[in-house]
GROMACS .gro file of C-alpha atoms in nm:
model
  272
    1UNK     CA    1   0.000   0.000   0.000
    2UNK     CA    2   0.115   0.344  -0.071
    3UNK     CA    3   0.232   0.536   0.222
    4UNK     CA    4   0.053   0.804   0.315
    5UNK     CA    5   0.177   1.156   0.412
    6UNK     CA    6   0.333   1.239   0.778
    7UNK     CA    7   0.114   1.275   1.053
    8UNK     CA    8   0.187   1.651   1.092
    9UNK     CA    9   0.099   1.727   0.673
   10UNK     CA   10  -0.225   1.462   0.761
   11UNK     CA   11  -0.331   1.741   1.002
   12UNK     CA   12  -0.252   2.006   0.793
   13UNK     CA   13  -0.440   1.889   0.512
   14UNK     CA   14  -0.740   1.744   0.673
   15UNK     CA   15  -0.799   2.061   0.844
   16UNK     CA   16  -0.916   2.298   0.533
   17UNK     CA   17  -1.227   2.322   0.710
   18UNK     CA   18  -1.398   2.660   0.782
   19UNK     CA   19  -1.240   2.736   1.176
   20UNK     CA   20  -0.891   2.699   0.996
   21UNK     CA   21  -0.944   3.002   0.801
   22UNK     CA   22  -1.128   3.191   1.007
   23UNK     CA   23  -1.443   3.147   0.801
   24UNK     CA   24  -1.803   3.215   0.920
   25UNK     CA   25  -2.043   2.895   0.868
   26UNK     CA   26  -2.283   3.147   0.665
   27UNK     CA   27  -1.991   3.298   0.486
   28UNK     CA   28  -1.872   2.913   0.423
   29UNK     CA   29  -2.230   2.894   0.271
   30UNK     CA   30  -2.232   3.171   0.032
   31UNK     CA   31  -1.900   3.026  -0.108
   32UNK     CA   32  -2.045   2.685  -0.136
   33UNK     CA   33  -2.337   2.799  -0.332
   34UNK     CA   34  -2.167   3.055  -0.535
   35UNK     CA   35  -1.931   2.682  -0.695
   36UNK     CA   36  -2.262   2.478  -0.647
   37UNK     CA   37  -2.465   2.725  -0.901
   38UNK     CA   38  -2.252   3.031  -1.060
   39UNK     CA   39  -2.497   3.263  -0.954
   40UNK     CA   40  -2.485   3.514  -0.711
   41UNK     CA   41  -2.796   3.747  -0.819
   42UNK     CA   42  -2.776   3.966  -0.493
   43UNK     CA   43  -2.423   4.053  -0.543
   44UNK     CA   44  -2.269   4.294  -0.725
   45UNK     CA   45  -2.175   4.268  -1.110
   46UNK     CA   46  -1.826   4.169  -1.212
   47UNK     CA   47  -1.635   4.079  -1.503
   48UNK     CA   48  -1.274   4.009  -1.626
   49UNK     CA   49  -1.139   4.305  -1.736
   50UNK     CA   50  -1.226   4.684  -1.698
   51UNK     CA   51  -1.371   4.857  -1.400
   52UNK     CA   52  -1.512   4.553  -1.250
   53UNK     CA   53  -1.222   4.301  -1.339
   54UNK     CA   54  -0.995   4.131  -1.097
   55UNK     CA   55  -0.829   4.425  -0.995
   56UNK     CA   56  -1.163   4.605  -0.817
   57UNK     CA   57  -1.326   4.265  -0.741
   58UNK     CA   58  -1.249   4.344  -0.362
   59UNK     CA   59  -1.392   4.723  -0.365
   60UNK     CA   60  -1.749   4.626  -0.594
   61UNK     CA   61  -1.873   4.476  -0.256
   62UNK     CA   62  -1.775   4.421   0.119
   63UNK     CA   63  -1.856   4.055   0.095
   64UNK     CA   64  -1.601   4.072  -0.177
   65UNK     CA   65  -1.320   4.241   0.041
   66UNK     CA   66  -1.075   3.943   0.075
   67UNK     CA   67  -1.025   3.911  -0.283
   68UNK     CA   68  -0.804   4.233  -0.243
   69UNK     CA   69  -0.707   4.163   0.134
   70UNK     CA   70  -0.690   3.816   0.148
   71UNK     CA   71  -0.357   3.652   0.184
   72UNK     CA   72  -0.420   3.292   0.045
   73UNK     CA   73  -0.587   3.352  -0.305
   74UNK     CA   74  -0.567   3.161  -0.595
   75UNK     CA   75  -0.486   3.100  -0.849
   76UNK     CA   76  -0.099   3.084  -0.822
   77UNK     CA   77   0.169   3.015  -1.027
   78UNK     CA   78   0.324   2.617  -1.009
   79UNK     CA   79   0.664   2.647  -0.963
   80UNK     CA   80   0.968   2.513  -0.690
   81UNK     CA   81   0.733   2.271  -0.512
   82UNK     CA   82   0.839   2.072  -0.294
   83UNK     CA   83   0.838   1.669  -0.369
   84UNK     CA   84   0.667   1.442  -0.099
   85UNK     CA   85   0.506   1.109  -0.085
   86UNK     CA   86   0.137   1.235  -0.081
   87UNK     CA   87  -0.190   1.029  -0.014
   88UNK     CA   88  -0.384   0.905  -0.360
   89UNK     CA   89  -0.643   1.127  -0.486
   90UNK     CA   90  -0.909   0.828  -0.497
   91UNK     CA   91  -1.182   0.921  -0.770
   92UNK     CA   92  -1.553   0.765  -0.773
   93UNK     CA   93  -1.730   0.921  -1.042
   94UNK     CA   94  -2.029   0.792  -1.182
   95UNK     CA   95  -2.195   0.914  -1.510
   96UNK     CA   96  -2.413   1.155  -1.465
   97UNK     CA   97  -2.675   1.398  -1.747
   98UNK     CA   98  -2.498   1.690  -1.876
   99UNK     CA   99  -2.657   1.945  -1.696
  100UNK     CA  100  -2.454   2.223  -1.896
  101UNK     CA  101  -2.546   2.583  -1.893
  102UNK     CA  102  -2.347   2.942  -1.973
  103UNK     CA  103  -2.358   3.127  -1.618
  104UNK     CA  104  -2.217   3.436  -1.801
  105UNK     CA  105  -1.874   3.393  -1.666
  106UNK     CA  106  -1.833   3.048  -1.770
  107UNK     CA  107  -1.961   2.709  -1.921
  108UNK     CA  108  -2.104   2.498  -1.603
  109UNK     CA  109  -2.193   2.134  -1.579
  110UNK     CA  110  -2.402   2.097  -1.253
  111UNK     CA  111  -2.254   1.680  -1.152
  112UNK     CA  112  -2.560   1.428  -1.053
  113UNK     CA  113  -2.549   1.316  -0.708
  114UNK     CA  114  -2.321   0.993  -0.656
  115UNK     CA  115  -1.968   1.057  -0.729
  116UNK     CA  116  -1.677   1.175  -0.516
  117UNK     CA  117  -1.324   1.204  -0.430
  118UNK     CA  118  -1.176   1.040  -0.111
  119UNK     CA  119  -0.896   1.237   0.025
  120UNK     CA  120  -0.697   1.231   0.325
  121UNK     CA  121  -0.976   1.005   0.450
  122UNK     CA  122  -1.228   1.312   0.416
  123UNK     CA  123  -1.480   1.243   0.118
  124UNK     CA  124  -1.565   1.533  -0.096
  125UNK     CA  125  -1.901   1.524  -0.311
  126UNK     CA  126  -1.851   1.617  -0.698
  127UNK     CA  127  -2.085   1.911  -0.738
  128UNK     CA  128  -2.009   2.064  -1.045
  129UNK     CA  129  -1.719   2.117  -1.311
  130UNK     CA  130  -1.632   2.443  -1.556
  131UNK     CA  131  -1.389   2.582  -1.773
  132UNK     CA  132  -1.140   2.857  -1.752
  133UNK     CA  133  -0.948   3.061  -2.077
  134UNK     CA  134  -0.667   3.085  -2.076
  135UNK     CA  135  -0.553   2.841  -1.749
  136UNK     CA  136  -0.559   3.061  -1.421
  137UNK     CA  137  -0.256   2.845  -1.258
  138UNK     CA  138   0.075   2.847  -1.446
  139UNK     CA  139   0.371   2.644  -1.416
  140UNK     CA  140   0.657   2.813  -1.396
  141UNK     CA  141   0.481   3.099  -1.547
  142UNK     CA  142   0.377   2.923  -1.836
  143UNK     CA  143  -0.017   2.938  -1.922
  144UNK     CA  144  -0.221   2.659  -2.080
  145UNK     CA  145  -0.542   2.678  -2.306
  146UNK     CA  146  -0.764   2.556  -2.074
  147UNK     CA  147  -0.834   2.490  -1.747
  148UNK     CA  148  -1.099   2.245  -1.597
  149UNK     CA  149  -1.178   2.295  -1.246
  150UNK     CA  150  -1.395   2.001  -1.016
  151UNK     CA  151  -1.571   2.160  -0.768
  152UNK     CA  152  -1.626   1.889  -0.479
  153UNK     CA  153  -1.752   1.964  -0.062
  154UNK     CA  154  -1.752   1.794   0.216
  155UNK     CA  155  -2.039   1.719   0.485
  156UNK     CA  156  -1.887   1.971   0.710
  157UNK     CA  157  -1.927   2.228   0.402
  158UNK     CA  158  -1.531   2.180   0.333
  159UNK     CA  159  -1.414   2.321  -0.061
  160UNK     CA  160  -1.166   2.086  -0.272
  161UNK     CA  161  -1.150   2.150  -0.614
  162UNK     CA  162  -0.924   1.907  -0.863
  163UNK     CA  163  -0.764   2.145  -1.183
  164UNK     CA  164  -0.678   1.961  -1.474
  165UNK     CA  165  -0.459   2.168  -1.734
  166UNK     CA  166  -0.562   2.156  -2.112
  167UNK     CA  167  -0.304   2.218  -2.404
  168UNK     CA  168  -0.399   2.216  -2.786
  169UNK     CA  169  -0.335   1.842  -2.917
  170UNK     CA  170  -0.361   1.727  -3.270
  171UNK     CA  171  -0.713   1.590  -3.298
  172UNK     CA  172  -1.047   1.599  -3.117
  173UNK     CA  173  -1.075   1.492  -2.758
  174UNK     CA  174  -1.339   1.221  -2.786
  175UNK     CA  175  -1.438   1.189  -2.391
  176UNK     CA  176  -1.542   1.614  -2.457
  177UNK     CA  177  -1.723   1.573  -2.789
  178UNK     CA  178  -2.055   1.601  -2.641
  179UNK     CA  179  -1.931   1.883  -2.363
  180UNK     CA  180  -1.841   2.104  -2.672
  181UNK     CA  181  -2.088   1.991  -2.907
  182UNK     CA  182  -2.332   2.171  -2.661
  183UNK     CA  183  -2.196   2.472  -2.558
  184UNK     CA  184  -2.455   2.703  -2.475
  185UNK     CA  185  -2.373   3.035  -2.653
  186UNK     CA  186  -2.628   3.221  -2.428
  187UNK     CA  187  -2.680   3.265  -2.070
  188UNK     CA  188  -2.910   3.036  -1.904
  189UNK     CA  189  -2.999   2.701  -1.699
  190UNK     CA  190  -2.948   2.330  -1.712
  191UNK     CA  191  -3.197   2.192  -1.926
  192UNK     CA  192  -3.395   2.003  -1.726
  193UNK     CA  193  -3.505   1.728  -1.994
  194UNK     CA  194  -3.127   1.647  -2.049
  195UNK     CA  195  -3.050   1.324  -2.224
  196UNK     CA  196  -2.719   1.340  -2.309
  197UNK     CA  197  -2.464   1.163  -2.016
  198UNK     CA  198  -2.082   1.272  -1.974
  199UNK     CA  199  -1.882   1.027  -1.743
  200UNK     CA  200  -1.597   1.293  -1.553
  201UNK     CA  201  -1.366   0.997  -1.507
  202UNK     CA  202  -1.336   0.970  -1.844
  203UNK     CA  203  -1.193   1.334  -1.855
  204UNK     CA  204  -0.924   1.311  -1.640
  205UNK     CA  205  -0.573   1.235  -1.716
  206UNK     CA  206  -0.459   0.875  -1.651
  207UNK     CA  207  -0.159   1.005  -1.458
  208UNK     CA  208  -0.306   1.173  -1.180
  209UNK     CA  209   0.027   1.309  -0.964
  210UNK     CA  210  -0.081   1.665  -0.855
  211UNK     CA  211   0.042   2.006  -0.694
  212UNK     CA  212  -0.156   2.092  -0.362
  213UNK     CA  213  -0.194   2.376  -0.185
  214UNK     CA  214  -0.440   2.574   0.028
  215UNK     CA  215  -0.632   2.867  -0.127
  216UNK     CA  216  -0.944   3.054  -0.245
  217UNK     CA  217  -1.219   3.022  -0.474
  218UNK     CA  218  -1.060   3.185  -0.810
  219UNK     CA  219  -1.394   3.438  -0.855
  220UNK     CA  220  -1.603   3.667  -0.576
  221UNK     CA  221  -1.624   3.622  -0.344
  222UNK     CA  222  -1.275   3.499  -0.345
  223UNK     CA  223  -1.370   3.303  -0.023
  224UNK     CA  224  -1.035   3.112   0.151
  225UNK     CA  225  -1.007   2.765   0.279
  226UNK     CA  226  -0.997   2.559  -0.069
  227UNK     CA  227  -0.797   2.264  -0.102
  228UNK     CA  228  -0.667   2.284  -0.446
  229UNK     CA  229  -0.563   1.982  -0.607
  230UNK     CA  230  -0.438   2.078  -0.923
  231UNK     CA  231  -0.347   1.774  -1.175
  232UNK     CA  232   0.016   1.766  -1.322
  233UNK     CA  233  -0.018   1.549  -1.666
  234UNK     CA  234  -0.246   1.765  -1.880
  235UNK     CA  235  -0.481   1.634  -2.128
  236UNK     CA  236  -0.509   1.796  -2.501
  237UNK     CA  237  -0.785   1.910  -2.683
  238UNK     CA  238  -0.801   2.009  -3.079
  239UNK     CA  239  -0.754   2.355  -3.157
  240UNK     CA  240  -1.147   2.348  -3.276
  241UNK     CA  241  -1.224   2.250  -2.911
  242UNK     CA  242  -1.034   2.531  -2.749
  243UNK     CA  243  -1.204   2.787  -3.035
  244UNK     CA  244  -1.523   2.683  -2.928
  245UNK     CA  245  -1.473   2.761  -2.594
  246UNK     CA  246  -1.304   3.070  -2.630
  247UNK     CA  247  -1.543   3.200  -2.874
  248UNK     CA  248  -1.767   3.260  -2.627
  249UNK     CA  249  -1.534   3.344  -2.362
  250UNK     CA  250  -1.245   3.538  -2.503
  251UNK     CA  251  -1.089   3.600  -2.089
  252UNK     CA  252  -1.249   3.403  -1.823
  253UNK     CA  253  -0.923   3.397  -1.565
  254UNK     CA  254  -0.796   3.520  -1.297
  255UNK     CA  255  -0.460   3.624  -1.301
  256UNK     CA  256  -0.165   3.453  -1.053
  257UNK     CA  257  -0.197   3.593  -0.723
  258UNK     CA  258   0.082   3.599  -0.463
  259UNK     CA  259   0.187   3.235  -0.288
  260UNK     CA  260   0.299   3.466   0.046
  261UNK     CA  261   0.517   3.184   0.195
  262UNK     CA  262   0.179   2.902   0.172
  263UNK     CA  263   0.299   2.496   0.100
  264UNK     CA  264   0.332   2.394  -0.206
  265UNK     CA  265   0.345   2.063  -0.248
  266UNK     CA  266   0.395   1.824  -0.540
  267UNK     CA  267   0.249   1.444  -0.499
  268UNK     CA  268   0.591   1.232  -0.628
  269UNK     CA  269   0.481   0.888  -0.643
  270UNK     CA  270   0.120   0.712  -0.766
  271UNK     CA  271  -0.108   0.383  -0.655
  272UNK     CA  272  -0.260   0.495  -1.036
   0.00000   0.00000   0.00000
């Protein structure tokens, strides 16, 4: 069996729960349901660029505040990690409809119940996944097309999100053929009457090593206390894949923010 991390990092990483971060259970909330639906109609408008871009996120609203003042923000940039044995990410994910809709700042596939991700003995629920353009991490300050981010929680309203890096490859991506052959070019909701099924585990890479680190959702409210779990194999897509997407969202990411002396870590060896 593969050995798992040192009981002092075990502690570390099992406790990305609220009280760690000084997080409020209703502010804890507002984060969860901000991933769980990418809406937030009470708040305040924002965007990627101008006035309200990244740079003013934290003066459009006081429930925004930490994206300006908060000192463990993501996304960052990979680089000089340090190499340990790390625990297994363990995936369980079941097929689910393809709940897909355009939230305005993204495209948004709301996951069925049923699948999961086992880490560091906590289990986190698969909620939803969406796409960034260009990727908001960089290794060593190197961008990627795409990135793919899996929004899971806990039962004690915990945030771990999986990122999976996307570079242009020479042909079609057949496991995202239906994912891009219905991108919704306006703003709406899952269809309910969904038939179409898309199977996450299929859109994974099969090496599944991974930077970790702990940080913040990557859009207001910019709430801390996400594990990030960011994949280091990428996958490819075709360059008509990546148009697609970046048709209808030309700059949907946040730039690097500072690491300010935080862990990185780098997972050296694989059960996969």
């Amino acid at each position: 069996m593969k050995r798992q991390t040192s009981a002092l990092l075990f502690v570390i990483f099992a406790s990305i729960n609220i009280a760690f971060f000084a997080l409020s259970s209703s502010s804890a909330s507002v984060a969860a349901g901000a991933v769980a639906t990418g809406t937030a109609s009470a708040l305040p408008h924002w965007t990627y660029e101008g006035g309200e871009g990244p740079d003013q996120w934290g003066k459009l609203d006081s429930s925004y505040a930490i994206c300006s003042t908060g000192r463990a923000q993501s996304p960052i940039d990979l680089s000089k990690e340090q190499k340990v044995d790390l625990a297994d990410i363990k995936f369980n994910y079941q097929p689910s409809k393809l709940n897909i809709f355009n939230n305005g700042h993204t495209i948004q596939v709301n996951y069925d119940a049923g699948s999961s991700i086992l880490y560091n003995e906590i289990e986190y629920k698969l909620v939803q996944f969406h796409f960034h353009h260009p990727s908001e991490h960089t290794v060593d300050g190197k961008a990627f097309d795409l990135e793919l981010h899996f929004v899971h929680q806990s039962a004690s309203g915990a945030l771990a999100v999986v990122g999976v890096l996307i570079e242009k490859g020479d042909q079609d991506n057949p496991a995202y053929a239906d994912i891009f052959a219905n991108l919704p070019s306006s703003t709406g909701t899952p269809d309910p009457n969904a038939r179409t099924m898309v199977d996450a585990s299929k859109l994974l890479p099969s090496t599944r090593l991974y930077d970790t680190y702990t940080g913040s959702l990557t859009t207001p409210p910019c709430s801390e206390g996400v594990r990030w779990l960011v994949l280091t194999t990428p996958i490819t897509l075709s360059e008509a894949q990546i148009e697609a997407f970046s048709h209808l969202f030309e700059l949907n990411a946040r730039p690097v923010q500072p690491q300010n002396n935080r862990d990185l870590l780098q997972d050296s060896t694989s059960a996969n």
